[in-house]
mmCIF file of C-alpha atoms in Angstrom:
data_model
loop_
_atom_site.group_PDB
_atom_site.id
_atom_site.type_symbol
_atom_site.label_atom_id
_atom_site.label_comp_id
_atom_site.label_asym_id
_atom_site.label_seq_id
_atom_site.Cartn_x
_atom_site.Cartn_y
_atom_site.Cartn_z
ATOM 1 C CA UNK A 1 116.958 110.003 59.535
ATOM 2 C CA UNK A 2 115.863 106.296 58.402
ATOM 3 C CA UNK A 3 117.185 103.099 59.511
ATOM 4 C CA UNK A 4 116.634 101.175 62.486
ATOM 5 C CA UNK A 5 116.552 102.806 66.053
ATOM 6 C CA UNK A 6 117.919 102.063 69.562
ATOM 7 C CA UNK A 7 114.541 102.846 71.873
ATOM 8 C CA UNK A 8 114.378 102.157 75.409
ATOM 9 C CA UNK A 9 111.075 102.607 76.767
ATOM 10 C CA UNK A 10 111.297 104.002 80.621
ATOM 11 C CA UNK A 11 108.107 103.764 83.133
ATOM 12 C CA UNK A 12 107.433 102.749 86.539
ATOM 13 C CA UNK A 13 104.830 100.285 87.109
ATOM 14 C CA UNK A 14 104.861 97.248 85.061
ATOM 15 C CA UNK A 15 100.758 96.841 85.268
ATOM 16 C CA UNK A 16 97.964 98.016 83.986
ATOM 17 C CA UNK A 17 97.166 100.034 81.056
ATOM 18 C CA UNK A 18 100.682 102.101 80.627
ATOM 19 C CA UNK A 19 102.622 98.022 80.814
ATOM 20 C CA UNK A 20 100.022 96.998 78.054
ATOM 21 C CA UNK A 21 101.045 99.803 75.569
ATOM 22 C CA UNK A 22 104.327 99.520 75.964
ATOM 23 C CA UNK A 23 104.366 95.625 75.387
ATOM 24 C CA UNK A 24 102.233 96.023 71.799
ATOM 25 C CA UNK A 25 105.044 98.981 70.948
ATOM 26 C CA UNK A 26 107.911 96.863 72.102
ATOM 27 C CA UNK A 27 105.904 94.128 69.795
ATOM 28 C CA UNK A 28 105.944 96.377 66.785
ATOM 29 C CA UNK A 29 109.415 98.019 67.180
ATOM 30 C CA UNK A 30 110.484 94.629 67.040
ATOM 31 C CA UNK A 31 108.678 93.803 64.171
ATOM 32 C CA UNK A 32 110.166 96.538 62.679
ATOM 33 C CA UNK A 33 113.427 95.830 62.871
ATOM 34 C CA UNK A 34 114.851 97.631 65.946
ATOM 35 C CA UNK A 35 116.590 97.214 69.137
ATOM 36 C CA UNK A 36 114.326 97.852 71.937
ATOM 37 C CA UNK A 37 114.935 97.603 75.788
ATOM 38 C CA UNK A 38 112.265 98.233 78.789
ATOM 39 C CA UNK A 39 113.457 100.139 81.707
ATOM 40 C CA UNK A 40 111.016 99.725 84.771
ATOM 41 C CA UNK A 41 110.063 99.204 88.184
ATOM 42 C CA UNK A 42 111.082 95.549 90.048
ATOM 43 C CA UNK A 43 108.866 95.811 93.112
ATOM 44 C CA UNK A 44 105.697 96.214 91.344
ATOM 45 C CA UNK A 45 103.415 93.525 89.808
ATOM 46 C CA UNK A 46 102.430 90.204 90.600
ATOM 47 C CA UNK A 47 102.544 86.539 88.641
ATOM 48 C CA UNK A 48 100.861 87.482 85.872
ATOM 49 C CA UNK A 49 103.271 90.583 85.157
ATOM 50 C CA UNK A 50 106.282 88.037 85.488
ATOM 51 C CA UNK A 51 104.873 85.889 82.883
ATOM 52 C CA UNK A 52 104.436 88.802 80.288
ATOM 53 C CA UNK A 53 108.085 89.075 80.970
ATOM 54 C CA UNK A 54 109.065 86.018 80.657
ATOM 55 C CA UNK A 55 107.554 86.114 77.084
ATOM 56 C CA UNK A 56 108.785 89.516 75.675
ATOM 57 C CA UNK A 57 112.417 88.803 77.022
ATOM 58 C CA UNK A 58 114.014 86.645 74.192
ATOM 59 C CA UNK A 59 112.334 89.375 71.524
ATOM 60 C CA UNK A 60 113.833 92.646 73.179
ATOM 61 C CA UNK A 61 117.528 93.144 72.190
ATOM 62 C CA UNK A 62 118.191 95.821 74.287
ATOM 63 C CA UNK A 63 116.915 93.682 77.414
ATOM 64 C CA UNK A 64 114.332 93.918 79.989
ATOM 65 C CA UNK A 65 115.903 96.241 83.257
ATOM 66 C CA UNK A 66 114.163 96.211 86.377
ATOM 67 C CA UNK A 67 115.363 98.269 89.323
ATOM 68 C CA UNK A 68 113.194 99.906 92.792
ATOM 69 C CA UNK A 69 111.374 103.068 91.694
ATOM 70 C CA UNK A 70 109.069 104.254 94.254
ATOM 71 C CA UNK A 71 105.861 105.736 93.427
ATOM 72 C CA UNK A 72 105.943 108.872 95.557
ATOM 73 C CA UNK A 73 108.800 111.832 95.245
ATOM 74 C CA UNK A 74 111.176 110.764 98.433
ATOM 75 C CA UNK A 75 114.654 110.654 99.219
ATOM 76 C CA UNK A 76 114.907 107.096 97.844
ATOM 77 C CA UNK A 77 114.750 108.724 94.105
ATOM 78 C CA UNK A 78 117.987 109.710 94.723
ATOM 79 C CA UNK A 79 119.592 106.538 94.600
ATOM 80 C CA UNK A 80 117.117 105.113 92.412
ATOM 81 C CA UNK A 81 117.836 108.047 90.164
ATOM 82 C CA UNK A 82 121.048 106.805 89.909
ATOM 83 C CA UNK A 83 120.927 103.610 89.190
ATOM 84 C CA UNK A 84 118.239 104.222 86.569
ATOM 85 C CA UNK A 85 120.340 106.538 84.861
ATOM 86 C CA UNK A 86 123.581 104.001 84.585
ATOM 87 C CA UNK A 87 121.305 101.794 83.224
ATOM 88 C CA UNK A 88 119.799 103.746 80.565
ATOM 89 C CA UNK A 89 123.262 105.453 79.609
ATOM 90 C CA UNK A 90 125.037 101.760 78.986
ATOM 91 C CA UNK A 91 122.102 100.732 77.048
ATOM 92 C CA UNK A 92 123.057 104.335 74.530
ATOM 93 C CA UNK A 93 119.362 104.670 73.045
ATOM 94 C CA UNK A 94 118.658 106.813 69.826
ATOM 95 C CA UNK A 95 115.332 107.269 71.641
ATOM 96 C CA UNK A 96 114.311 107.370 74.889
ATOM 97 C CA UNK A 97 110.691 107.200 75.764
ATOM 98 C CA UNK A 98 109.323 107.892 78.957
ATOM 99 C CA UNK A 99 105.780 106.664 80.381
ATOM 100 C CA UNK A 100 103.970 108.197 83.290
ATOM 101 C CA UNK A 101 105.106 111.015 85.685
ATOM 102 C CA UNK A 102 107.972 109.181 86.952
ATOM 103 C CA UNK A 103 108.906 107.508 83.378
ATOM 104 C CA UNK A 104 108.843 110.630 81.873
ATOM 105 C CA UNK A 105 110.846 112.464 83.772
ATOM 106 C CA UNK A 106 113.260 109.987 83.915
ATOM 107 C CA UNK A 107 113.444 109.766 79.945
ATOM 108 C CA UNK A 108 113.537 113.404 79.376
ATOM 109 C CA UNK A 109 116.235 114.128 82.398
ATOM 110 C CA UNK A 110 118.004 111.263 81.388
ATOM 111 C CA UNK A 111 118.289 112.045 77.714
ATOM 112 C CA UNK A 112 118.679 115.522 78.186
ATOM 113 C CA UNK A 113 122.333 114.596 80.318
ATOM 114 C CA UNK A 114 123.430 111.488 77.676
ATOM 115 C CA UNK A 115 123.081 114.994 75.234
ATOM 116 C CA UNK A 116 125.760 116.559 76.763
ATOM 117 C CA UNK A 117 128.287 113.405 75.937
ATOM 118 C CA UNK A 118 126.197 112.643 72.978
ATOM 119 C CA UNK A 119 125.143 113.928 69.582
ATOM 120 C CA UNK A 120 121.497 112.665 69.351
ATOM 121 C CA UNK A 121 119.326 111.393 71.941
ATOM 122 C CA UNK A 122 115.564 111.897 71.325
ATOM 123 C CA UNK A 123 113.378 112.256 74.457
ATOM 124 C CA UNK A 124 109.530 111.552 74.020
ATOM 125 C CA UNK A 125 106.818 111.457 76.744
ATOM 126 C CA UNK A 126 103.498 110.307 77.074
ATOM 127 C CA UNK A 127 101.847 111.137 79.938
ATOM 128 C CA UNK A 128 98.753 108.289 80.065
ATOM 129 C CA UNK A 129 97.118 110.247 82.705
ATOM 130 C CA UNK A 130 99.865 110.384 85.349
ATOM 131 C CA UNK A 131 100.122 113.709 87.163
ATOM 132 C CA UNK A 132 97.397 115.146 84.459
ATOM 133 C CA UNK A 133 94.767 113.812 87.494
ATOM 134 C CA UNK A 134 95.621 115.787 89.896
ATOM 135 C CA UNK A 135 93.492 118.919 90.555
ATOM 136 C CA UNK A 136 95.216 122.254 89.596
ATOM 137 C CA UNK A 137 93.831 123.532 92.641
ATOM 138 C CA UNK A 138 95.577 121.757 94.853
ATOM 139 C CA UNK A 139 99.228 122.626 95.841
ATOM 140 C CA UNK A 140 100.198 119.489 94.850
ATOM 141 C CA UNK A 141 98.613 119.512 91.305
ATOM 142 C CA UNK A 142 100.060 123.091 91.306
ATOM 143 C CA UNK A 143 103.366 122.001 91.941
ATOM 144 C CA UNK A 144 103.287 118.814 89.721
ATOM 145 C CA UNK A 145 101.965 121.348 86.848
ATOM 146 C CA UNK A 146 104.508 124.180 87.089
ATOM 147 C CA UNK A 147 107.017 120.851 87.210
ATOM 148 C CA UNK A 148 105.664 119.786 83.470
ATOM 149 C CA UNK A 149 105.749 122.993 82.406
ATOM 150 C CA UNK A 150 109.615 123.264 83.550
ATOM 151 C CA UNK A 151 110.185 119.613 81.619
ATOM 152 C CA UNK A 152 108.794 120.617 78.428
ATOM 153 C CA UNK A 153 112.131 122.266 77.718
ATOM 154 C CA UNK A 154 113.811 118.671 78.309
ATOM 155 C CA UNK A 155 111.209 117.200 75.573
ATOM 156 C CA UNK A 156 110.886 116.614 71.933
ATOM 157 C CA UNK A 157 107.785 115.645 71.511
ATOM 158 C CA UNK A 158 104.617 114.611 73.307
ATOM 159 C CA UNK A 159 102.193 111.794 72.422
ATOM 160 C CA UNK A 160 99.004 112.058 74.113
ATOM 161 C CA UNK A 161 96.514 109.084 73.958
ATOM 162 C CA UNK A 162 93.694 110.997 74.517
ATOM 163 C CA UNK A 163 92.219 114.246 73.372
ATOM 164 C CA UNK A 164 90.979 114.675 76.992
ATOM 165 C CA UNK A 165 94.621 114.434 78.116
ATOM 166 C CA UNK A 166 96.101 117.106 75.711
ATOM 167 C CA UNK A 167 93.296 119.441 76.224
ATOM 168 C CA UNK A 168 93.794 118.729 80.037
ATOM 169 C CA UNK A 169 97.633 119.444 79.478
ATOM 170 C CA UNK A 170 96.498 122.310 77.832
ATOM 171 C CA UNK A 171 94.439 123.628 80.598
ATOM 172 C CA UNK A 172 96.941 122.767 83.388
ATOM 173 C CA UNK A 173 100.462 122.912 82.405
ATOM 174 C CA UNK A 174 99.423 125.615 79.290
ATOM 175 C CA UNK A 175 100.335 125.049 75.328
ATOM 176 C CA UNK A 176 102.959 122.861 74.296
ATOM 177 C CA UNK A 177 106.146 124.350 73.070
ATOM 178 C CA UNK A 178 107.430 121.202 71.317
ATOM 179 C CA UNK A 179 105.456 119.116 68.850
ATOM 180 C CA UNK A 180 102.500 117.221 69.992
ATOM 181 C CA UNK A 181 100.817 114.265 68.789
ATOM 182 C CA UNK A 182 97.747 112.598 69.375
ATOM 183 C CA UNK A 183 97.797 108.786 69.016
ATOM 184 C CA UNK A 184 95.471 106.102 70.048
ATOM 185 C CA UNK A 185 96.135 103.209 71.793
ATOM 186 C CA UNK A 186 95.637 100.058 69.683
ATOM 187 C CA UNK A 187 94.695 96.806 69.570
ATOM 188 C CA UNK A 188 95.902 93.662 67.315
ATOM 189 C CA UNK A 189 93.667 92.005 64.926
ATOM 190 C CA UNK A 190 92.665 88.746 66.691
ATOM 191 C CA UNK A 191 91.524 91.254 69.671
ATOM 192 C CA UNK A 192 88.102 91.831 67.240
ATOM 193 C CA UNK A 193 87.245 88.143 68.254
ATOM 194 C CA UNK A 194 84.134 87.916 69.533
ATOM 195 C CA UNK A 195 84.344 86.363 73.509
ATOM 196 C CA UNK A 196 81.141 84.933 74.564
ATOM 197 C CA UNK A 197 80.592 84.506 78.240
ATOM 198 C CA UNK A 198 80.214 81.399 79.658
ATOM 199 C CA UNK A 199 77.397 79.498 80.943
ATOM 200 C CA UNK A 200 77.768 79.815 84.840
ATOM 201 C CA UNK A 201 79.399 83.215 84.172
ATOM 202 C CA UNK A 202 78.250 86.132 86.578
ATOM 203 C CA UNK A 203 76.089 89.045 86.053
ATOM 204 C CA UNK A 204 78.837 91.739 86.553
ATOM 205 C CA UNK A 205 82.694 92.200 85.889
ATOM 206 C CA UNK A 206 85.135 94.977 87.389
ATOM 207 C CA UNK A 207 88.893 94.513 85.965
ATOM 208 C CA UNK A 208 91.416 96.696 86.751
ATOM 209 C CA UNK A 209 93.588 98.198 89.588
ATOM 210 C CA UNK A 210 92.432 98.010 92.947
ATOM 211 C CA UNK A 211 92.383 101.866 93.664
ATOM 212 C CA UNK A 212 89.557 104.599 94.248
ATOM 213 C CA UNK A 213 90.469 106.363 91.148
ATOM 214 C CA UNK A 214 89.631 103.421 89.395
ATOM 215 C CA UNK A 215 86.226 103.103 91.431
ATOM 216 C CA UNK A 216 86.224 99.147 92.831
ATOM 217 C CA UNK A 217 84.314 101.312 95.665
ATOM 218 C CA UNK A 218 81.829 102.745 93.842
ATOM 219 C CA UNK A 219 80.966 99.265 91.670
ATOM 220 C CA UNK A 220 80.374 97.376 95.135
ATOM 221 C CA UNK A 221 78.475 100.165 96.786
ATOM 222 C CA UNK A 222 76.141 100.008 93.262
ATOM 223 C CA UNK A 223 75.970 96.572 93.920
ATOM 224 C CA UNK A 224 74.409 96.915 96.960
ATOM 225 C CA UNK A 225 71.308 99.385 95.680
ATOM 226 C CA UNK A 226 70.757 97.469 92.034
ATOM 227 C CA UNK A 227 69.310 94.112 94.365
ATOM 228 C CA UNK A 228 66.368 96.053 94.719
ATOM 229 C CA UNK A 229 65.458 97.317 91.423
ATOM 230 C CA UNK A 230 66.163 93.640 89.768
ATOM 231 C CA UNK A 231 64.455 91.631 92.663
ATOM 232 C CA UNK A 232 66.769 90.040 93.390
ATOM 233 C CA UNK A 233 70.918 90.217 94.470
ATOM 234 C CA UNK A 234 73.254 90.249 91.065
ATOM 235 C CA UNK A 235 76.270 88.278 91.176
ATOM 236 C CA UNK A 236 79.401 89.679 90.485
ATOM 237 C CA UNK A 237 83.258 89.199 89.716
ATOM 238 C CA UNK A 238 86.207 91.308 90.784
ATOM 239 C CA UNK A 239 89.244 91.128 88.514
ATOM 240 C CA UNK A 240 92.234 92.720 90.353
ATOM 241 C CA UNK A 241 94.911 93.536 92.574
ATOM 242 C CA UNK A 242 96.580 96.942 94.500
ATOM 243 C CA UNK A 243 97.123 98.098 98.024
ATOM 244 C CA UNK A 244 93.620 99.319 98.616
ATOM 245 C CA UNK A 245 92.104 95.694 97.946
ATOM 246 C CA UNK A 246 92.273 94.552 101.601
ATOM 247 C CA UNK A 247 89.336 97.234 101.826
ATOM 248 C CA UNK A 248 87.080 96.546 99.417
ATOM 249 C CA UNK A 249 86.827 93.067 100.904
ATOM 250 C CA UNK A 250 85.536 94.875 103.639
ATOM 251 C CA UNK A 251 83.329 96.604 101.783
ATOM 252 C CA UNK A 252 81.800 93.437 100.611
ATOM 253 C CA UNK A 253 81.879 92.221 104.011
ATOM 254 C CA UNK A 254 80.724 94.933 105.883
ATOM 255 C CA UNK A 255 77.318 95.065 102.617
ATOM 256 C CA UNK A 256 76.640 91.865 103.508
ATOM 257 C CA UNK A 257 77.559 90.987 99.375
ATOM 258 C CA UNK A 258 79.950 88.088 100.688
ATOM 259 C CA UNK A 259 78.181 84.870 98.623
ATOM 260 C CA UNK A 260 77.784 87.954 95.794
ATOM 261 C CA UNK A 261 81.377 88.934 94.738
ATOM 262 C CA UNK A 262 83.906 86.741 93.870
ATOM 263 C CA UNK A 263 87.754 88.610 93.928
ATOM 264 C CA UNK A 264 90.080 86.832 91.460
ATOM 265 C CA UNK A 265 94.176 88.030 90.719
ATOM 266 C CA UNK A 266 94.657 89.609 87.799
ATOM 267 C CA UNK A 267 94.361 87.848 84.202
ATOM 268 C CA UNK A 268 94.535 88.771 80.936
ATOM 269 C CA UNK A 269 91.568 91.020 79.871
ATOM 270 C CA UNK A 270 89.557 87.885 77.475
ATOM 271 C CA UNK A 271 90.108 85.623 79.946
ATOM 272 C CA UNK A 272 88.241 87.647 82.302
ATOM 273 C CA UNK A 273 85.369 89.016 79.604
ATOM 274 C CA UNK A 274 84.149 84.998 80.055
ATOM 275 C CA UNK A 275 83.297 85.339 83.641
ATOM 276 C CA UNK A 276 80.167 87.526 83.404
ATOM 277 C CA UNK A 277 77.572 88.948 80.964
ATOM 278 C CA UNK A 278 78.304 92.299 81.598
ATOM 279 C CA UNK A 279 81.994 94.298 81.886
ATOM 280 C CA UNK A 280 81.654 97.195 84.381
ATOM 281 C CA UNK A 281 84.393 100.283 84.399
ATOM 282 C CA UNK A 282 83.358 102.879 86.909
ATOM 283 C CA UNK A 283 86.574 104.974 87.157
ATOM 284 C CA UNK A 284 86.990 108.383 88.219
ATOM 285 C CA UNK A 285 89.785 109.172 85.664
ATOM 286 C CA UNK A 286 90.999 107.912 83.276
ATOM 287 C CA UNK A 287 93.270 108.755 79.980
ATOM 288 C CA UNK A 288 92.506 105.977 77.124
ATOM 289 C CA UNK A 289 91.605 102.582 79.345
ATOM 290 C CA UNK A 290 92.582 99.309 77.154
ATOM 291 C CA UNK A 291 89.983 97.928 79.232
ATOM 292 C CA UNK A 292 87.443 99.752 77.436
ATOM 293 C CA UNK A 293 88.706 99.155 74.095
ATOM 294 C CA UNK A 294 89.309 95.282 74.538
ATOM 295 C CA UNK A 295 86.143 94.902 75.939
ATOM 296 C CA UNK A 296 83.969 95.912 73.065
ATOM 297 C CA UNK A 297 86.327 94.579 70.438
ATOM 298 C CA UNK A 298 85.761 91.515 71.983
ATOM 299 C CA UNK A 299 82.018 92.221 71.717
ATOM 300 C CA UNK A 300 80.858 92.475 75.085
ATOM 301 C CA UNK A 301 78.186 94.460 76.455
ATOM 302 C CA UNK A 302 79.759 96.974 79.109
ATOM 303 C CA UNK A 303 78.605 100.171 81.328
ATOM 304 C CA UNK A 304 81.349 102.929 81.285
ATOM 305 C CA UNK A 305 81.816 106.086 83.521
ATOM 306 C CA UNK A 306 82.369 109.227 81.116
ATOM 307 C CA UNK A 307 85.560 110.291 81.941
ATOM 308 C CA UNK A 308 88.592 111.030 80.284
ATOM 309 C CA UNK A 309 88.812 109.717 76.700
ATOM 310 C CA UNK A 310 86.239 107.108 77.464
ATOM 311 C CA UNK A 311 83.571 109.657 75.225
ATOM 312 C CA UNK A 312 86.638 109.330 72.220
ATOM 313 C CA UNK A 313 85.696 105.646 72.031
ATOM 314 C CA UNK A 314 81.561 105.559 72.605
ATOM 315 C CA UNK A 315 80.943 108.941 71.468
ATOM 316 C CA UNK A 316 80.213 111.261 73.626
ATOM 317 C CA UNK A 317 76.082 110.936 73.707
ATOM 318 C CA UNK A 318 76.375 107.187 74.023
ATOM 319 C CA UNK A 319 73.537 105.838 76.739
ATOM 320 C CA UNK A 320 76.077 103.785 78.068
ATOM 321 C CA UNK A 321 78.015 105.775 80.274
ATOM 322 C CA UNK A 322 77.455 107.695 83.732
ATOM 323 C CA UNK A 323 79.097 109.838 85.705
ATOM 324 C CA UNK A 324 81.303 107.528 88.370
ATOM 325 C CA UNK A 325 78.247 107.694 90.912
ATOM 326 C CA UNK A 326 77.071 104.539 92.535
ATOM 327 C CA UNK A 327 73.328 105.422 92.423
ATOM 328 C CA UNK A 328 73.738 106.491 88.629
ATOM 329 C CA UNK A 329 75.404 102.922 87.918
ATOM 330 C CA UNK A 330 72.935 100.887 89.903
ATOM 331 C CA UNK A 331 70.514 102.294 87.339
ATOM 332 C CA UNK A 332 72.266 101.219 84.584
ATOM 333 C CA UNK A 333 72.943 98.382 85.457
ATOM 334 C CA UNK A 334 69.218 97.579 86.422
ATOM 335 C CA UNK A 335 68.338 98.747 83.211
ATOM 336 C CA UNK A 336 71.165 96.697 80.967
ATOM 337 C CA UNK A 337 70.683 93.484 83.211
ATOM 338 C CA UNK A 338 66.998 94.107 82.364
ATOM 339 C CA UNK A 339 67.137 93.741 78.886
ATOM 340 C CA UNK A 340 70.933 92.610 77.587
ATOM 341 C CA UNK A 341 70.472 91.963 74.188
ATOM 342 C CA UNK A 342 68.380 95.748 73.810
ATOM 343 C CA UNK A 343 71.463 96.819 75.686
ATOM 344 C CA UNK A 344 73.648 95.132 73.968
ATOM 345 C CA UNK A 345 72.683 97.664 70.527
ATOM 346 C CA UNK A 346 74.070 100.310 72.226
ATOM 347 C CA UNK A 347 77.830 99.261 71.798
ATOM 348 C CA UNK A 348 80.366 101.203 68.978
ATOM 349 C CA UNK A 349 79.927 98.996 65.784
ATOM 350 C CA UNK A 350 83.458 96.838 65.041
ATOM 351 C CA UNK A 351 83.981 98.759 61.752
ATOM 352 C CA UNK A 352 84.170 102.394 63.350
ATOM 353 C CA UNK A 353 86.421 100.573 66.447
ATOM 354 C CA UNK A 354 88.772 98.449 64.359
ATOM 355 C CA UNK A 355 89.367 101.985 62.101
ATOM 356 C CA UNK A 356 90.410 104.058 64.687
ATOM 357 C CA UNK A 357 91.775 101.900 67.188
ATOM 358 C CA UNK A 358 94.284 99.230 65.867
ATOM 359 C CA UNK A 359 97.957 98.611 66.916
ATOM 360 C CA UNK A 360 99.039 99.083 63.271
ATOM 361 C CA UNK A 361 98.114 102.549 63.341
ATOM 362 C CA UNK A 362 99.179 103.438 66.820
ATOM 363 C CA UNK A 363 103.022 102.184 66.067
ATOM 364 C CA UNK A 364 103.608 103.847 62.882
ATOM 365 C CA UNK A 365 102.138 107.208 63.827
ATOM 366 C CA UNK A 366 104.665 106.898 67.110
ATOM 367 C CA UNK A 367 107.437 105.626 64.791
ATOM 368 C CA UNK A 368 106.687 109.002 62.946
ATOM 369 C CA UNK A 369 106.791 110.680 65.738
ATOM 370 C CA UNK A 370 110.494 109.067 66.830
ATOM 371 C CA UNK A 371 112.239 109.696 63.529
ATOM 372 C CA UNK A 372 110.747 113.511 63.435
ATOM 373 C CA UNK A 373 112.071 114.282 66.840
ATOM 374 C CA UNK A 374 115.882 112.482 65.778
ATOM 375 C CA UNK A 375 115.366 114.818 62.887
ATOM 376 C CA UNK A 376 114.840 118.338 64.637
#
């Protein structure tokens, strides 16, 4: 099939990493000449999350639909169920592509039940972590597995933006029966600008979700052992917001780190990269983190846990990433503090990033990927 596509793009939270690769696809579909519409959570996100809105809306034919999606399975997906579904079947997508656990399964019930009424509906699903991180050993990560196992039926095709995540979906859900696809996430060309950090900037940057799994925790608690090693107490900003925040300013508190950390809402990513020498990301999972990638095209120096497809963008010997353990980043960031511009060598040269990792390449591999799936 060629011509230009109906897509609606389905996920729950409108922040972080999953709302920033849907906005540069939405960006290129457009481009490209098709309709596109975003389906998505309204109680989730914050200023800066209404003001990417307010800038995609006049580009997205298909319009921007927000309705309550909660997080955790509940009686209240039900109705929200529901209401999702009405939305999605008035908006009559040729493709229907889900994002995250809830997203996907949304996209892929959704579009398997516009089938019956319809002739062609294709249903795509990208996981971006999601239910990938929790531990088959678990109940719930057995249940959640045996659950993506039972949806693969209701799928396509499956874009993974990881290796790590489709060998992880390998090892816990078992081999896809549908068409698979790995495809980077991207970034645009004036994202290889250098950003150089400003004069009063601060040693240290976190940026990102305030959650354990994305380890605000373990950056403050290596905060706390790395004033011994330099001699002296390094400063640090904390770019952010999420329900756990309330205790990491207690963390601070209780560290004594108070005239240390700053916390700041969140911003967009080169903003931030101005407000210290040196971008931390100390996750404990993690699929393909846009922080990562913006962060060195943009030239800065940064200390990385290795996790998830974090090695896919160093390489996976790089000096530069640890295991998400506060004494193991307190060393590193003793070490890189140290001696930044020796530090600094360490980094993925532009060339190798810009080849692998642009938004150019990311949208017409998951075009690809659409117009196969219409055609099977």
């Amino acid at each position: 099939m060629a011509g230009k596509l109906r897509i609606v793009h389905c996920f729950r939270s409108p922040v972080g990493g999953i709302f920033r690769h849907v906005r540069d696809l939405t960006e290129a579909q457009v481009a490209a000449g098709h309709m596109v519409g975003i389906v998505c959570d309204s109680t989730t996100g914050g200023e800066l999350e209404e003001r990417l809105f307010e800038q995609m809306k006049g580009t997205l034919a298909l319009g921007i639909h927000r309705t309550p999606m909660q997080r955790h399975v509940g009686p209240g997906d039900v109705t929200s169920a529901r209401r999702t579904y009405r939305i999605i079947k008035e908006l009559r997508p040729d493709v229907l592509h889900g994002h995250g656990a809830k997203g996907g399964v949304y996209a892929r019930l959704f579009g398997s039940l516009l089938r019956v009424s319809r002739s062609r509906v294709a249903r795509l699903y990208s996981p971006h972590g999601g239910s990938l991180h929790y531990d088959e050993n678990t109940a719930t990560g057995k249940l959640f597995f045996a659950l993506e196992y039972l949806m693969a039926r209701f799928t396509d095709s499956l874009l993974f933006v990881s290796d790590y995540e489709r060998r992880t979906y390998r090892r816990k859900v078992g081999e896809p029966p549908i068409p698979n696809t790995l495809v980077y996430n991207g970034l645009r060309a004036t994202e290889f600008e250098t950003v150089t950090a400003g004069s009063d900037a601060a040693d240290l940057l976190y940026i990102g979700m305030m959650r354990d799994l994305k380890g605000p925790d373990i950056f403050i608690d290596a905060l706390a052992a790395v004033a011994s090693r330099l001699g002296r107490a390094p400063s640090a900003v904390m770019v952010g917001d999420g329900d756990d925040l309330p205790r990491y300013h207690e963390q601070v508190k209780r560290l004594g780190l108070e005239g240390n950390v700053r916390f700041l809402p969140p911003m967009p990513a080169r903003e931030a990269f101005v407000l210290a020498a040196l971008v931390v990301v100390p996750s404990r999972a993690e699929a393909m983190p846009y922080t990562v990638l913006e962060a060195l095209a943009a030239a800065r120096p940064m200390i990385a846990t290795s996790v998830g497809g974090i090695p896919e963008i160093f390489g996976s010997g790089s000096p530069a990433l640890i295991r998400p353990d506060a004494a193991e980043l307190a060393n590193k960031m003793s070490q890189a503090l140290g001696d930044l511009a020796a530090y600094r060598k360490l980094m993925p040269d532009e060339s190798t990033l810009r080849a692998r990792f642009g938004a150019d390449v990311m949208a017409a591999e998951i075009e690809k990927a659409y117009f196969a799936a219409l055609a099977n």
